[in-house]
PDB file of C-alpha atoms in Angstrom:
ATOM      1  CA  MET J  21      55.820 -30.062  49.218  1.00 40.00           C
ATOM      2  CA  GLN J  22      57.499 -27.250  50.975  1.00 39.00           C
ATOM      3  CA  SER J  23      59.328 -26.987  54.233  1.00 39.00           C
ATOM      4  CA  SER J  24      58.222 -25.354  57.389  1.00 40.00           C
ATOM      5  CA  SER J  25      60.876 -23.820  59.572  1.00 39.00           C
ATOM      6  CA  ASP J  26      59.239 -24.936  62.796  1.00 40.00           C
ATOM      7  CA  GLU J  27      60.969 -27.195  65.289  1.00 37.00           C
ATOM      8  CA  THR J  28      59.481 -30.402  63.891  1.00 39.00           C
ATOM      9  CA  ASP J  29      61.056 -29.960  60.458  1.00 40.00           C
ATOM     10  CA  GLN J  30      57.693 -31.017  59.046  1.00 41.00           C
ATOM     11  CA  TRP J  31      57.225 -31.035  55.277  1.00 45.00           C
ATOM     12  CA  ARG J  32      53.983 -29.884  53.794  1.00 47.00           C
ATOM     13  CA  TYR J  33      52.145 -30.776  50.627  1.00 52.00           C
ATOM     14  CA  SER J  34      51.006 -28.047  48.240  1.00 49.00           C
ATOM     15  CA  ALA J  35      49.938 -27.810  44.622  1.00 51.00           C
ATOM     16  CA  ALA J  36      49.957 -25.360  41.744  1.00 50.00           C
ATOM     17  CA  ILE J  37      48.177 -26.191  38.536  1.00 50.00           C
ATOM     18  CA  ALA J  38      50.053 -25.053  35.349  1.00 53.00           C
ATOM     19  CA  SER J  39      49.878 -21.482  36.545  1.00 53.00           C
ATOM     20  CA  LEU J  40      49.800 -20.246  40.104  1.00 54.00           C
ATOM     21  CA  GLN J  41      46.258 -20.709  41.392  1.00 57.00           C
ATOM     22  CA  THR J  42      45.035 -18.731  44.366  1.00 57.00           C
ATOM     23  CA  GLY J  43      41.731 -18.401  46.101  1.00 58.00           C
ATOM     24  CA  GLU J  44      40.049 -15.507  47.852  1.00 62.00           C
ATOM     25  CA  SER J  45      42.736 -15.450  50.557  1.00 56.00           C
ATOM     26  CA  ARG J  46      45.506 -15.491  47.887  1.00 52.00           C
ATOM     27  CA  ILE J  47      46.832 -18.810  49.194  1.00 54.00           C
ATOM     28  CA  VAL J  48      47.983 -21.526  46.800  1.00 55.00           C
ATOM     29  CA  ASP J  49      46.227 -24.884  47.062  1.00 57.00           C
ATOM     30  CA  GLU J  50      46.987 -26.661  50.316  1.00 69.00           C
ATOM     31  CA  ILE J  51      46.461 -30.281  49.398  1.00 78.00           C
ATOM     32  CA  GLY J  52      48.297 -31.117  52.596  1.00 82.00           C
ATOM     33  CA  HIS J  53      45.124 -30.079  54.364  1.00 86.00           C
ATOM     34  CA  SER J  54      42.899 -32.324  52.286  1.00 86.00           C
ATOM     35  CA  ILE J  55      41.152 -34.697  54.652  1.00 88.00           C
ATOM     36  CA  PHE J  56      42.359 -38.248  54.233  1.00 87.00           C
ATOM     37  CA  ASP J  57      40.821 -39.715  57.386  1.00 91.00           C
ATOM     38  CA  PRO J  58      38.250 -37.634  59.324  1.00 93.00           C
ATOM     39  CA  ARG J  59      39.007 -39.660  62.461  1.00 94.00           C
ATOM     40  CA  GLY J  60      42.773 -39.405  61.962  1.00 91.00           C
ATOM     41  CA  ALA J  61      45.441 -37.576  63.907  1.00 92.00           C
ATOM     42  CA  ARG J  62      45.070 -33.898  64.742  1.00 93.00           C
ATOM     43  CA  CYS J  63      46.823 -31.633  62.220  1.00 91.00           C
ATOM     44  CA  SER J  64      48.686 -28.393  62.940  1.00 89.00           C
ATOM     45  CA  CYS J  65      45.720 -26.562  61.337  1.00 90.00           C
ATOM     46  CA  GLY J  66      43.456 -27.897  64.108  1.00 93.00           C
ATOM     47  CA  ARG J  67      41.458 -30.341  61.992  1.00 94.00           C
ATOM     48  CA  ARG J  68      41.707 -34.123  62.018  1.00 94.00           C
ATOM     49  CA  GLY J  69      42.995 -36.432  59.317  1.00 92.00           C
ATOM     50  CA  CYS J  70      44.762 -33.977  57.013  1.00 92.00           C
ATOM     51  CA  LEU J  71      47.352 -35.473  54.681  1.00 91.00           C
ATOM     52  CA  GLU J  72      50.083 -33.608  56.586  1.00 90.00           C
ATOM     53  CA  ALA J  73      49.034 -35.282  59.828  1.00 91.00           C
ATOM     54  CA  ILE J  74      49.350 -38.695  58.182  1.00 90.00           C
ATOM     55  CA  ALA J  75      52.119 -38.532  55.580  1.00 91.00           C
ATOM     56  CA  SER J  76      54.516 -35.651  56.272  1.00 91.00           C
ATOM     57  CA  LEU J  77      58.194 -36.435  56.644  1.00 92.00           C
ATOM     58  CA  ASP J  78      57.960 -35.779  60.384  1.00 93.00           C
ATOM     59  CA  ILE J  79      55.115 -38.295  60.726  1.00 94.00           C
ATOM     60  CA  ILE J  80      56.999 -40.847  58.602  1.00 96.00           C
ATOM     61  CA  ARG J  81      60.127 -40.405  60.747  1.00 97.00           C
ATOM     62  CA  ARG J  82      58.178 -40.776  64.016  1.00 97.00           C
ATOM     63  CA  ALA J  83      56.363 -43.906  62.815  1.00 97.00           C
ATOM     64  CA  ILE J  84      59.609 -45.519  61.652  1.00 98.00           C
ATOM     65  CA  SER J  85      61.254 -44.604  64.964  1.00 98.00           C
ATOM     66  CA  ARG J  86      58.415 -46.275  66.898  1.00 97.00           C
ATOM     67  CA  SER J  87      58.331 -49.393  64.738  1.00 96.00           C
ATOM     68  CA  THR J  88      62.105 -49.906  64.545  1.00 96.00           C
ATOM     69  CA  HIS J  89      63.069 -48.534  67.984  1.00 96.00           C
ATOM     70  CA  ARG J  90      65.650 -46.248  66.351  1.00 96.00           C
ATOM     71  CA  PRO J  91      66.267 -42.774  67.761  1.00 97.00           C
ATOM     72  CA  LEU J  92      64.291 -40.134  65.879  1.00 95.00           C
ATOM     73  CA  SER J  93      67.368 -37.909  65.653  1.00 95.00           C
ATOM     74  CA  ARG J  94      69.153 -40.517  63.531  1.00 96.00           C
ATOM     75  CA  LEU J  95      66.360 -41.006  61.028  1.00 97.00           C
ATOM     76  CA  THR J  96      67.469 -38.599  58.333  1.00 96.00           C
ATOM     77  CA  VAL J  97      66.187 -38.806  54.769  1.00 94.00           C
ATOM     78  CA  PRO J  98      69.320 -40.661  53.560  1.00 95.00           C
ATOM     79  CA  VAL J  99      69.032 -43.149  56.449  1.00 97.00           C
ATOM     80  CA  ILE J 100      65.344 -43.787  55.738  1.00 97.00           C
ATOM     81  CA  ALA J 101      66.039 -44.133  51.997  1.00 96.00           C
ATOM     82  CA  ARG J 102      68.746 -46.695  52.777  1.00 97.00           C
ATOM     83  CA  MET J 103      66.395 -48.608  55.095  1.00 97.00           C
ATOM     84  CA  LEU J 104      63.810 -48.722  52.307  1.00 97.00           C
ATOM     85  CA  ASP J 105      66.401 -49.825  49.730  1.00 96.00           C
ATOM     86  CA  GLU J 106      67.666 -52.547  52.069  1.00 97.00           C
ATOM     87  CA  GLY J 107      64.152 -53.905  52.542  1.00 97.00           C
ATOM     88  CA  ASN J 108      63.491 -52.955  56.185  1.00 97.00           C
ATOM     89  CA  ARG J 109      59.936 -54.258  56.571  1.00 97.00           C
ATOM     90  CA  SER J 110      58.837 -51.775  59.229  1.00 97.00           C
ATOM     91  CA  ALA J 111      60.170 -48.769  57.314  1.00 97.00           C
ATOM     92  CA  ARG J 112      58.620 -50.062  54.100  1.00 97.00           C
ATOM     93  CA  ALA J 113      55.208 -50.506  55.742  1.00 97.00           C
ATOM     94  CA  VAL J 114      55.299 -46.927  57.041  1.00 96.00           C
ATOM     95  CA  ALA J 115      56.486 -45.524  53.695  1.00 95.00           C
ATOM     96  CA  ARG J 116      53.900 -47.543  51.763  1.00 94.00           C
ATOM     97  CA  ASN J 117      51.072 -46.225  53.973  1.00 94.00           C
ATOM     98  CA  ALA J 118      52.296 -42.637  53.608  1.00 93.00           C
ATOM     99  CA  ALA J 119      52.706 -42.977  49.840  1.00 92.00           C
ATOM    100  CA  ARG J 120      49.219 -44.478  49.591  1.00 91.00           C
ATOM    101  CA  ALA J 121      47.756 -41.504  51.482  1.00 91.00           C
ATOM    102  CA  VAL J 122      49.605 -39.025  49.256  1.00 89.00           C
ATOM    103  CA  GLY J 123      48.590 -41.020  46.197  1.00 88.00           C
ATOM    104  CA  LEU J 124      44.907 -41.004  47.114  1.00 90.00           C
ATOM    105  CA  VAL J 125      44.858 -37.251  47.704  1.00 88.00           C
ATOM    106  CA  VAL J 126      46.796 -36.644  44.467  1.00 87.00           C
ATOM    107  CA  ALA J 127      44.408 -38.984  42.636  1.00 89.00           C
ATOM    108  CA  ASN J 128      41.438 -36.936  43.821  1.00 89.00           C
ATOM    109  CA  LEU J 129      43.152 -33.784  42.556  1.00 86.00           C
ATOM    110  CA  VAL J 130      43.895 -35.499  39.229  1.00 87.00           C
ATOM    111  CA  ASP J 131      40.250 -36.543  38.912  1.00 90.00           C
ATOM    112  CA  VAL J 132      39.236 -32.884  39.298  1.00 87.00           C
ATOM    113  CA  VAL J 133      41.794 -31.079  37.080  1.00 84.00           C
ATOM    114  CA  ASN J 134      43.223 -33.864  34.858  1.00 87.00           C
ATOM    115  CA  PRO J 135      46.899 -32.790  34.703  1.00 83.00           C
ATOM    116  CA  SER J 136      49.355 -34.698  32.531  1.00 83.00           C
ATOM    117  CA  HIS J 137      52.111 -34.512  35.159  1.00 80.00           C
ATOM    118  CA  VAL J 138      52.294 -34.391  38.938  1.00 81.00           C
ATOM    119  CA  VAL J 139      55.655 -33.318  40.311  1.00 78.00           C
ATOM    120  CA  ILE J 140      56.663 -34.422  43.803  1.00 78.00           C
ATOM    121  CA  SER J 141      59.172 -32.230  45.632  1.00 75.00           C
ATOM    122  CA  GLY J 142      60.707 -31.779  49.066  1.00 75.00           C
ATOM    123  CA  GLU J 143      62.345 -34.289  51.345  1.00 80.00           C
ATOM    124  CA  THR J 144      59.869 -37.088  50.664  1.00 81.00           C
ATOM    125  CA  ALA J 145      60.853 -36.956  46.985  1.00 80.00           C
ATOM    126  CA  ARG J 146      64.309 -38.088  48.105  1.00 84.00           C
ATOM    127  CA  LEU J 147      63.097 -41.161  49.973  1.00 90.00           C
ATOM    128  CA  GLY J 148      64.160 -43.151  46.946  1.00 89.00           C
ATOM    129  CA  PRO J 149      62.797 -45.677  44.480  1.00 91.00           C
ATOM    130  CA  PHE J 150      60.684 -47.643  46.961  1.00 93.00           C
ATOM    131  CA  PHE J 151      58.673 -44.572  48.011  1.00 91.00           C
ATOM    132  CA  GLN J 152      58.367 -43.421  44.389  1.00 88.00           C
ATOM    133  CA  GLN J 153      57.137 -46.861  43.297  1.00 90.00           C
ATOM    134  CA  ALA J 154      54.564 -46.942  46.106  1.00 90.00           C
ATOM    135  CA  LEU J 155      53.426 -43.470  45.034  1.00 86.00           C
ATOM    136  CA  ASP J 156      53.262 -44.534  41.378  1.00 85.00           C
ATOM    137  CA  GLU J 157      50.907 -47.398  42.274  1.00 86.00           C
ATOM    138  CA  ALA J 158      48.196 -45.107  43.660  1.00 80.00           C
ATOM    139  CA  PRO J 159      46.960 -43.745  40.305  1.00 77.00           C
ATOM    140  CA  THR J 160      46.513 -47.284  39.046  1.00 80.00           C
ATOM    141  CA  GLU J 161      44.061 -47.885  41.844  1.00 84.00           C
ATOM    142  CA  PHE J 162      42.451 -44.487  42.401  1.00 88.00           C
ATOM    143  CA  VAL J 163      42.510 -42.299  39.245  1.00 90.00           C
ATOM    144  CA  ILE J 164      39.728 -42.416  36.652  1.00 90.00           C
ATOM    145  CA  PRO J 165      41.057 -44.813  33.975  1.00 90.00           C
ATOM    146  CA  ILE J 166      40.964 -42.357  31.064  1.00 90.00           C
ATOM    147  CA  PHE J 167      43.030 -39.826  33.079  1.00 89.00           C
ATOM    148  CA  ARG J 168      45.442 -42.498  34.283  1.00 86.00           C
ATOM    149  CA  GLU J 169      46.711 -43.378  30.798  1.00 84.00           C
ATOM    150  CA  LYS J 170      48.783 -40.234  30.273  1.00 82.00           C
ATOM    151  CA  LEU J 171      49.445 -39.239  33.885  1.00 85.00           C
ATOM    152  CA  ARG J 172      53.089 -39.124  34.989  1.00 82.00           C
ATOM    153  CA  LEU J 173      54.225 -38.814  38.604  1.00 79.00           C
ATOM    154  CA  ALA J 174      57.830 -37.725  38.956  1.00 76.00           C
ATOM    155  CA  PRO J 175      60.188 -36.239  41.508  1.00 74.00           C
ATOM    156  CA  THR J 176      61.171 -32.666  40.734  1.00 72.00           C
ATOM    157  CA  ARG J 177      64.346 -31.974  38.811  1.00 70.00           C
ATOM    158  CA  TRP J 178      64.520 -28.464  40.236  1.00 65.00           C
ATOM    159  CA  GLY J 179      65.401 -29.272  43.846  1.00 66.00           C
ATOM    160  CA  ASP J 180      63.801 -28.005  47.014  1.00 64.00           C
ATOM    161  CA  ASP J 181      63.340 -24.502  45.598  1.00 68.00           C
ATOM    162  CA  VAL J 182      60.583 -25.629  43.239  1.00 65.00           C
ATOM    163  CA  ALA J 183      57.917 -23.861  45.342  1.00 65.00           C
ATOM    164  CA  LEU J 184      59.908 -20.623  45.156  1.00 67.00           C
ATOM    165  CA  LEU J 185      60.322 -21.046  41.400  1.00 68.00           C
ATOM    166  CA  GLY J 186      56.581 -21.585  41.056  1.00 66.00           C
ATOM    167  CA  ALA J 187      55.888 -18.451  43.096  1.00 67.00           C
ATOM    168  CA  ALA J 188      58.311 -16.481  40.900  1.00 72.00           C
ATOM    169  CA  VAL J 189      56.477 -17.705  37.796  1.00 69.00           C
ATOM    170  CA  GLY J 190      53.230 -16.562  39.404  1.00 67.00           C
ATOM    171  CA  VAL J 191      54.661 -13.087  39.998  1.00 70.00           C
ATOM    172  CA  PHE J 192      55.835 -12.857  36.388  1.00 71.00           C
ATOM    173  CA  GLN J 193      52.432 -14.024  35.142  1.00 67.00           C
ATOM    174  CA  THR J 194      50.695 -11.391  37.258  1.00 69.00           C
ATOM    175  CA  VAL J 195      53.068  -8.533  36.430  1.00 73.00           C
ATOM    176  CA  LEU J 196      53.300  -9.339  32.724  1.00 73.00           C
ATOM    177  CA  ASP J 197      49.637 -10.369  32.545  1.00 65.00           C
ATOM    178  CA  LEU J 198      50.496 -13.660  30.805  1.00 56.00           C
TER     179      LEU J 198
END
């Protein structure tokens, strides 16, 4: 996940697989634009039902604001994490739905490339144990059983700069031809 500097403070989902993978346009995987629900909300890319349009931090914040009648401006990551920890049912329902969407898209990626680890980064990685647990449950339901056995989902230990670190590794791999 990486941040966008636009006014919505929306967080996006991306992926790199062991080494930096790019396509013809030299863009790293945009799993945030994987279609989760073809009839879903309109995404910033213009399509409907992208993961970003369903499970980005901005969408999570807006849904919690609507369901709890709390001002959007006060729903920071620490506040949402506390609401989840304290068992707020509305916040938990929103977070569970978002985590399930992320989990399904990640599961589809896992079924294609079979990684041993999936690292979650960005603001949603700091939503706390409840969000992480909801995310952890998705592979149990969606990933091919033989791949599920060794798969580990974990929040990054490298902070919000993990996307930059991954890009730097990609540059080194290209320059040094590793």
